[in-house]
Amino acid sequence: MEFSHIQEAVDFLKNQTQDFQPQVGIILGTGLGSLVDDITIQASISYETIPHFPVSTVESHKGKLLFGTLSGKKVVCMQGRFHYYEGYSMQQVSFPVRVMKLLGIEQLIVSNAAGGLNPAYQTSDLMLIQDHISLFLPENPLRGTNLHELGDRFPDMSEVYDASMLEKAAQIAELHQIRAHKGVYVSVTGPQLETRSEYRLLRQLGADAVGMSTVPEVIVARHMNLPVFGISVITDMCIPETLEKAELSKILAAAYQAEPLMTLIIKELLK
């Protein structure tokens, strides 16, 4: 990835939004797009018009970059993200985070739909991400020449997810009696779902939820020293002994059911 490509995208977006300077970047995952209904939108830009930007190929991802205000904060929101399984490199998957940083964001909020590995979880629960496991990814978004303009060659990952935002989100969930756990997210490539043995292994390694996104974007955010808050919606349970065939319609239904609760937490978190 070349720094000039990031700058070209940034210059284009500044021109399209009259130099709108967002404070917070938000990435919305599968089935979690209705948060945009609460955003006072000032500009909506399709991914395909942005220089060097990937294009969403997943049906449930709208493929728009939204600029506006939410809970009094200026935000830039990705209505749909990119995945390694779509054929993109990890650098392409995480490219939008680079762009959002140069647009001015000071925090990043990421959401995803995930499978529950922890037997204490239930479908449509929320998980506040307190750490992640990236060891199963075949490629690292930081591989190659370091973009020294943006961060160090060897970024520290001892506290990936911002502790203060994590605690505030936990307090919001408790106040509103929302089932929200703190847990570890493990990222895999997909697009196939995991076998019973793979689920068993991931659980033994300490993962509470599994998904096919989020971690590449978070690694890049931390490379640029951006504070990150992550939240997963548990859309299906992945317990080997009671595993049922996954159906996309059921996964999306579980995401829609939990979406208002996730939206509430994010809106309160921004206040």
mmCIF file of C-alpha atoms in Angstrom:
data_model
loop_
_atom_site.group_PDB
_atom_site.id
_atom_site.type_symbol
_atom_site.label_atom_id
_atom_site.label_comp_id
_atom_site.label_asym_id
_atom_site.label_seq_id
_atom_site.Cartn_x
_atom_site.Cartn_y
_atom_site.Cartn_z
ATOM 1 C CA MET A 1 0.000 0.000 0.000
ATOM 2 C CA GLU A 2 1.265 3.453 -0.906
ATOM 3 C CA PHE A 3 0.710 6.502 1.282
ATOM 4 C CA SER A 4 -0.192 8.481 -1.844
ATOM 5 C CA HIS A 5 -3.213 6.218 -2.436
ATOM 6 C CA ILE A 6 -4.517 6.952 1.056
ATOM 7 C CA GLN A 7 -3.981 10.675 0.526
ATOM 8 C CA GLU A 8 -5.821 10.609 -2.815
ATOM 9 C CA ALA A 9 -8.866 9.045 -1.152
ATOM 10 C CA VAL A 10 -8.692 11.566 1.690
ATOM 11 C CA ASP A 11 -8.442 14.534 -0.690
ATOM 12 C CA PHE A 12 -11.421 13.244 -2.690
ATOM 13 C CA LEU A 13 -13.562 12.836 0.433
ATOM 14 C CA LYS A 14 -12.625 16.241 1.814
ATOM 15 C CA ASN A 15 -13.675 17.782 -1.476
ATOM 16 C CA GLN A 16 -16.963 15.856 -1.499
ATOM 17 C CA THR A 17 -17.811 16.736 2.124
ATOM 18 C CA GLN A 18 -16.645 20.361 2.252
ATOM 19 C CA ASP A 19 -13.754 19.432 4.575
ATOM 20 C CA PHE A 20 -15.999 17.655 7.097
ATOM 21 C CA GLN A 21 -13.727 16.565 9.971
ATOM 22 C CA PRO A 22 -15.067 13.483 11.786
ATOM 23 C CA GLN A 23 -14.139 12.776 15.394
ATOM 24 C CA VAL A 24 -15.167 9.113 15.460
ATOM 25 C CA GLY A 25 -15.020 6.347 12.869
ATOM 26 C CA ILE A 26 -17.636 3.565 12.952
ATOM 27 C CA ILE A 27 -17.575 0.248 11.069
ATOM 28 C CA LEU A 28 -20.884 -1.614 10.921
ATOM 29 C CA GLY A 29 -20.894 -5.389 10.508
ATOM 30 C CA THR A 30 -23.261 -7.942 8.983
ATOM 31 C CA GLY A 31 -26.910 -7.142 9.707
ATOM 32 C CA LEU A 32 -25.954 -4.165 11.862
ATOM 33 C CA GLY A 33 -26.594 -1.280 9.499
ATOM 34 C CA SER A 34 -29.584 0.430 11.086
ATOM 35 C CA LEU A 35 -27.440 2.587 13.380
ATOM 36 C CA VAL A 36 -27.329 4.921 10.397
ATOM 37 C CA ASP A 37 -31.000 5.751 11.026
ATOM 38 C CA ASP A 38 -29.842 7.653 14.114
ATOM 39 C CA ILE A 39 -27.139 9.598 12.262
ATOM 40 C CA THR A 40 -27.949 13.081 10.989
ATOM 41 C CA ILE A 41 -26.361 12.534 7.595
ATOM 42 C CA GLN A 42 -24.555 15.363 5.828
ATOM 43 C CA ALA A 43 -22.994 13.331 3.030
ATOM 44 C CA SER A 44 -23.345 9.800 1.640
ATOM 45 C CA ILE A 45 -20.664 8.530 -0.731
ATOM 46 C CA SER A 46 -20.663 5.170 -2.519
ATOM 47 C CA TYR A 47 -17.479 3.165 -2.119
ATOM 48 C CA GLU A 48 -17.033 2.687 -5.866
ATOM 49 C CA THR A 49 -16.589 6.448 -6.370
ATOM 50 C CA ILE A 50 -13.726 6.765 -3.841
ATOM 51 C CA PRO A 51 -10.202 6.425 -5.301
ATOM 52 C CA HIS A 52 -8.502 3.111 -4.383
ATOM 53 C CA PHE A 53 -11.430 2.077 -2.140
ATOM 54 C CA PRO A 54 -12.587 -1.562 -2.280
ATOM 55 C CA VAL A 55 -16.229 -2.352 -3.062
ATOM 56 C CA SER A 56 -18.522 -4.480 -0.882
ATOM 57 C CA THR A 57 -19.574 -7.770 -2.478
ATOM 58 C CA VAL A 58 -21.556 -9.100 0.507
ATOM 59 C CA GLU A 59 -25.299 -8.724 -0.048
ATOM 60 C CA SER A 60 -26.082 -7.421 3.458
ATOM 61 C CA HIS A 61 -23.447 -4.648 3.238
ATOM 62 C CA LYS A 62 -24.711 -1.406 1.641
ATOM 63 C CA GLY A 63 -21.325 -0.066 0.530
ATOM 64 C CA LYS A 64 -21.602 3.578 1.539
ATOM 65 C CA LEU A 65 -19.443 5.949 3.559
ATOM 66 C CA LEU A 66 -21.654 8.249 5.626
ATOM 67 C CA PHE A 67 -20.679 11.573 7.181
ATOM 68 C CA GLY A 68 -22.826 13.192 9.862
ATOM 69 C CA THR A 69 -23.480 13.611 13.578
ATOM 70 C CA LEU A 70 -24.452 11.058 16.219
ATOM 71 C CA SER A 71 -24.931 11.873 19.907
ATOM 72 C CA GLY A 72 -23.376 15.270 19.302
ATOM 73 C CA LYS A 73 -20.207 13.849 17.729
ATOM 74 C CA LYS A 74 -19.096 14.187 14.123
ATOM 75 C CA VAL A 75 -18.802 10.678 12.714
ATOM 76 C CA VAL A 76 -17.796 8.876 9.557
ATOM 77 C CA CYS A 77 -19.563 5.535 9.273
ATOM 78 C CA MET A 78 -18.859 2.567 7.024
ATOM 79 C CA GLN A 79 -22.195 1.035 6.058
ATOM 80 C CA GLY A 80 -20.633 -2.273 5.111
ATOM 81 C CA ARG A 81 -17.060 -3.526 5.445
ATOM 82 C CA PHE A 82 -14.656 -5.685 3.470
ATOM 83 C CA HIS A 83 -13.470 -9.227 4.136
ATOM 84 C CA TYR A 84 -10.422 -11.251 3.192
ATOM 85 C CA TYR A 85 -12.689 -13.980 1.771
ATOM 86 C CA GLU A 86 -13.980 -11.521 -0.843
ATOM 87 C CA GLY A 87 -10.548 -11.686 -2.469
ATOM 88 C CA TYR A 88 -9.105 -8.516 -0.998
ATOM 89 C CA SER A 89 -5.707 -8.309 0.649
ATOM 90 C CA MET A 90 -5.511 -7.407 4.328
ATOM 91 C CA GLN A 91 -4.129 -4.014 3.274
ATOM 92 C CA GLN A 92 -7.239 -3.428 1.159
ATOM 93 C CA VAL A 93 -9.557 -4.639 3.932
ATOM 94 C CA SER A 94 -8.034 -2.136 6.351
ATOM 95 C CA PHE A 95 -7.543 0.711 3.845
ATOM 96 C CA PRO A 96 -10.660 2.626 5.019
ATOM 97 C CA VAL A 97 -9.264 2.870 8.559
ATOM 98 C CA ARG A 98 -6.158 4.576 7.180
ATOM 99 C CA VAL A 99 -8.393 7.001 5.311
ATOM 100 C CA MET A 100 -10.598 7.736 8.328
ATOM 101 C CA LYS A 101 -7.537 8.451 10.469
ATOM 102 C CA LEU A 102 -6.237 10.996 7.974
ATOM 103 C CA LEU A 103 -9.700 12.550 7.815
ATOM 104 C CA GLY A 104 -9.304 13.304 11.517
ATOM 105 C CA ILE A 105 -10.935 10.575 13.617
ATOM 106 C CA GLU A 106 -9.697 10.225 17.201
ATOM 107 C CA GLN A 107 -11.533 6.977 18.046
ATOM 108 C CA LEU A 108 -12.668 3.887 16.151
ATOM 109 C CA ILE A 109 -15.774 1.828 16.938
ATOM 110 C CA VAL A 110 -16.080 -1.582 15.262
ATOM 111 C CA SER A 111 -19.029 -3.971 15.312
ATOM 112 C CA ASN A 112 -19.526 -7.457 13.962
ATOM 113 C CA ALA A 113 -21.774 -10.487 13.916
ATOM 114 C CA ALA A 114 -20.045 -13.441 15.582
ATOM 115 C CA GLY A 115 -20.560 -17.049 16.561
ATOM 116 C CA GLY A 116 -20.675 -17.765 20.283
ATOM 117 C CA LEU A 117 -18.057 -20.195 21.614
ATOM 118 C CA ASN A 118 -18.643 -19.516 25.302
ATOM 119 C CA PRO A 119 -21.468 -21.760 26.573
ATOM 120 C CA ALA A 120 -22.598 -18.976 28.930
ATOM 121 C CA TYR A 121 -23.613 -16.882 25.916
ATOM 122 C CA GLN A 122 -26.965 -16.926 24.124
ATOM 123 C CA THR A 123 -28.038 -15.942 20.632
ATOM 124 C CA SER A 124 -28.552 -12.143 20.364
ATOM 125 C CA ASP A 125 -26.310 -11.456 23.379
ATOM 126 C CA LEU A 126 -23.711 -8.736 23.011
ATOM 127 C CA MET A 127 -20.004 -9.212 23.649
ATOM 128 C CA LEU A 128 -17.784 -6.253 24.474
ATOM 129 C CA ILE A 129 -14.424 -7.161 22.960
ATOM 130 C CA GLN A 130 -11.634 -6.983 25.515
ATOM 131 C CA ASP A 131 -8.990 -8.757 23.414
ATOM 132 C CA HIS A 132 -8.580 -10.707 20.196
ATOM 133 C CA ILE A 133 -6.672 -13.602 18.634
ATOM 134 C CA SER A 134 -5.226 -12.988 15.156
ATOM 135 C CA LEU A 135 -2.906 -15.987 14.820
ATOM 136 C CA PHE A 136 -5.137 -17.804 12.309
ATOM 137 C CA LEU A 137 -5.018 -15.029 9.718
ATOM 138 C CA PRO A 138 -2.773 -15.919 6.751
ATOM 139 C CA GLU A 139 -1.713 -12.336 6.145
ATOM 140 C CA ASN A 140 -1.011 -9.283 8.302
ATOM 141 C CA PRO A 141 -2.192 -5.815 7.201
ATOM 142 C CA LEU A 142 1.144 -4.377 8.419
ATOM 143 C CA ARG A 143 3.216 -6.730 6.245
ATOM 144 C CA GLY A 144 5.536 -4.946 3.835
ATOM 145 C CA THR A 145 7.150 -1.534 3.953
ATOM 146 C CA ASN A 146 6.087 0.318 7.094
ATOM 147 C CA LEU A 147 4.109 3.519 6.571
ATOM 148 C CA HIS A 148 6.264 5.462 9.001
ATOM 149 C CA GLU A 149 4.108 8.563 8.493
ATOM 150 C CA LEU A 150 1.332 6.701 10.309
ATOM 151 C CA GLY A 151 2.954 4.478 12.928
ATOM 152 C CA ASP A 152 5.845 2.418 14.250
ATOM 153 C CA ARG A 153 7.180 -0.735 12.594
ATOM 154 C CA PHE A 154 6.375 -2.848 15.677
ATOM 155 C CA PRO A 155 3.192 -1.507 17.333
ATOM 156 C CA ASP A 156 2.421 -2.575 20.891
ATOM 157 C CA MET A 157 -0.698 -4.739 21.319
ATOM 158 C CA SER A 158 -0.772 -5.129 25.103
ATOM 159 C CA GLU A 159 -4.027 -3.136 25.287
ATOM 160 C CA VAL A 160 -5.725 -3.356 21.924
ATOM 161 C CA TYR A 161 -9.197 -2.300 23.046
ATOM 162 C CA ASP A 162 -9.508 0.908 25.043
ATOM 163 C CA ALA A 163 -10.108 0.068 28.713
ATOM 164 C CA SER A 164 -12.031 3.247 29.521
ATOM 165 C CA MET A 165 -14.491 2.807 26.645
ATOM 166 C CA LEU A 166 -14.870 -0.878 27.534
ATOM 167 C CA GLU A 167 -15.773 -0.066 31.138
ATOM 168 C CA LYS A 168 -18.140 2.731 30.140
ATOM 169 C CA ALA A 169 -19.930 0.386 27.726
ATOM 170 C CA ALA A 170 -20.227 -2.268 30.449
ATOM 171 C CA GLN A 171 -21.793 0.300 32.784
ATOM 172 C CA ILE A 172 -24.237 1.406 30.081
ATOM 173 C CA ALA A 173 -25.256 -2.215 29.473
ATOM 174 C CA GLU A 174 -25.768 -2.831 33.185
ATOM 175 C CA LEU A 175 -27.819 0.353 33.578
ATOM 176 C CA HIS A 176 -30.147 -0.688 30.747
ATOM 177 C CA GLN A 177 -30.195 -4.378 31.761
ATOM 178 C CA ILE A 178 -28.626 -5.509 28.494
ATOM 179 C CA ARG A 179 -26.987 -8.952 28.336
ATOM 180 C CA ALA A 180 -23.435 -7.925 27.450
ATOM 181 C CA HIS A 181 -20.363 -10.008 28.236
ATOM 182 C CA LYS A 182 -16.690 -9.082 28.103
ATOM 183 C CA GLY A 183 -14.830 -11.556 25.943
ATOM 184 C CA VAL A 184 -12.145 -12.519 23.451
ATOM 185 C CA TYR A 185 -12.831 -12.450 19.700
ATOM 186 C CA VAL A 186 -10.941 -14.753 17.343
ATOM 187 C CA SER A 187 -10.737 -13.878 13.665
ATOM 188 C CA VAL A 188 -10.718 -16.494 10.898
ATOM 189 C CA THR A 189 -10.748 -16.053 7.135
ATOM 190 C CA GLY A 190 -13.955 -17.807 6.067
ATOM 191 C CA PRO A 191 -16.041 -17.938 4.020
ATOM 192 C CA GLN A 192 -16.796 -21.483 5.179
ATOM 193 C CA LEU A 193 -17.918 -21.878 8.770
ATOM 194 C CA GLU A 194 -15.821 -23.895 11.188
ATOM 195 C CA THR A 195 -16.020 -27.620 11.916
ATOM 196 C CA ARG A 196 -16.898 -29.001 15.337
ATOM 197 C CA SER A 197 -13.228 -29.750 15.979
ATOM 198 C CA GLU A 198 -12.209 -26.237 14.984
ATOM 199 C CA TYR A 199 -14.785 -24.699 17.315
ATOM 200 C CA ARG A 200 -13.497 -26.927 20.104
ATOM 201 C CA LEU A 201 -9.904 -25.835 19.444
ATOM 202 C CA LEU A 202 -10.783 -22.126 19.353
ATOM 203 C CA ARG A 203 -12.600 -22.396 22.662
ATOM 204 C CA GLN A 204 -9.657 -24.207 24.261
ATOM 205 C CA LEU A 205 -7.412 -21.353 23.133
ATOM 206 C CA GLY A 206 -9.516 -18.892 25.110
ATOM 207 C CA ALA A 207 -11.835 -17.437 22.476
ATOM 208 C CA ASP A 208 -15.406 -16.527 23.433
ATOM 209 C CA ALA A 209 -16.632 -15.614 19.938
ATOM 210 C CA VAL A 210 -15.486 -16.204 16.372
ATOM 211 C CA GLY A 211 -15.929 -14.188 13.203
ATOM 212 C CA MET A 212 -14.462 -13.302 9.810
ATOM 213 C CA SER A 213 -13.694 -9.607 10.225
ATOM 214 C CA THR A 214 -12.678 -6.783 12.573
ATOM 215 C CA VAL A 215 -9.140 -7.784 13.552
ATOM 216 C CA PRO A 216 -7.363 -6.465 10.408
ATOM 217 C CA GLU A 217 -9.002 -3.049 10.860
ATOM 218 C CA VAL A 218 -8.172 -3.018 14.566
ATOM 219 C CA ILE A 219 -4.511 -3.916 13.978
ATOM 220 C CA VAL A 220 -4.197 -0.987 11.578
ATOM 221 C CA ALA A 221 -5.999 1.332 14.000
ATOM 222 C CA ARG A 222 -3.578 0.435 16.773
ATOM 223 C CA HIS A 223 -0.647 0.894 14.380
ATOM 224 C CA MET A 224 -1.845 4.511 14.127
ATOM 225 C CA ASN A 225 -2.422 4.717 17.900
ATOM 226 C CA LEU A 226 -6.200 5.038 17.538
ATOM 227 C CA PRO A 227 -8.244 4.046 20.618
ATOM 228 C CA VAL A 228 -10.636 1.227 19.663
ATOM 229 C CA PHE A 229 -13.956 -0.021 21.029
ATOM 230 C CA GLY A 230 -15.271 -3.315 19.660
ATOM 231 C CA ILE A 231 -18.653 -4.992 20.068
ATOM 232 C CA SER A 232 -19.956 -8.322 18.741
ATOM 233 C CA VAL A 233 -23.526 -9.508 18.338
ATOM 234 C CA ILE A 234 -23.733 -13.246 18.997
ATOM 235 C CA THR A 235 -25.811 -14.417 16.050
ATOM 236 C CA ASP A 236 -25.452 -18.191 16.470
ATOM 237 C CA MET A 237 -24.038 -20.617 19.007
ATOM 238 C CA CYS A 238 -21.001 -22.693 18.042
ATOM 239 C CA ILE A 239 -20.933 -25.323 20.775
ATOM 240 C CA PRO A 240 -19.595 -28.566 19.213
ATOM 241 C CA GLU A 241 -21.853 -30.915 21.226
ATOM 242 C CA THR A 242 -25.067 -29.095 20.244
ATOM 243 C CA LEU A 243 -24.057 -27.620 16.891
ATOM 244 C CA GLU A 244 -26.854 -26.949 14.416
ATOM 245 C CA LYS A 245 -26.585 -26.119 10.736
ATOM 246 C CA ALA A 246 -26.042 -22.373 10.316
ATOM 247 C CA GLU A 247 -28.507 -20.454 8.162
ATOM 248 C CA LEU A 248 -27.845 -16.891 7.004
ATOM 249 C CA SER A 249 -31.497 -15.943 7.519
ATOM 250 C CA LYS A 250 -31.299 -16.958 11.193
ATOM 251 C CA ILE A 251 -27.974 -15.151 11.638
ATOM 252 C CA LEU A 252 -29.418 -11.944 10.202
ATOM 253 C CA ALA A 253 -32.568 -12.312 12.331
ATOM 254 C CA ALA A 254 -30.449 -12.590 15.482
ATOM 255 C CA ALA A 255 -28.449 -9.522 14.437
ATOM 256 C CA TYR A 256 -31.617 -7.513 13.830
ATOM 257 C CA GLN A 257 -32.973 -8.529 17.238
ATOM 258 C CA ALA A 258 -29.863 -7.309 19.053
ATOM 259 C CA GLU A 259 -29.260 -4.281 16.865
ATOM 260 C CA PRO A 260 -31.300 -1.759 18.923
ATOM 261 C CA LEU A 261 -29.338 -2.718 22.052
ATOM 262 C CA MET A 262 -25.997 -2.351 20.294
ATOM 263 C CA THR A 263 -27.142 0.984 18.890
ATOM 264 C CA LEU A 264 -28.123 2.186 22.352
ATOM 265 C CA ILE A 265 -24.703 1.328 23.776
ATOM 266 C CA ILE A 266 -22.845 3.065 20.948
ATOM 267 C CA LYS A 267 -25.007 6.195 21.159
ATOM 268 C CA GLU A 268 -24.546 6.431 24.927
ATOM 269 C CA LEU A 269 -20.831 5.723 24.598
ATOM 270 C CA LEU A 270 -20.404 8.750 22.342
ATOM 271 C CA LYS A 271 -22.074 11.173 24.749
#
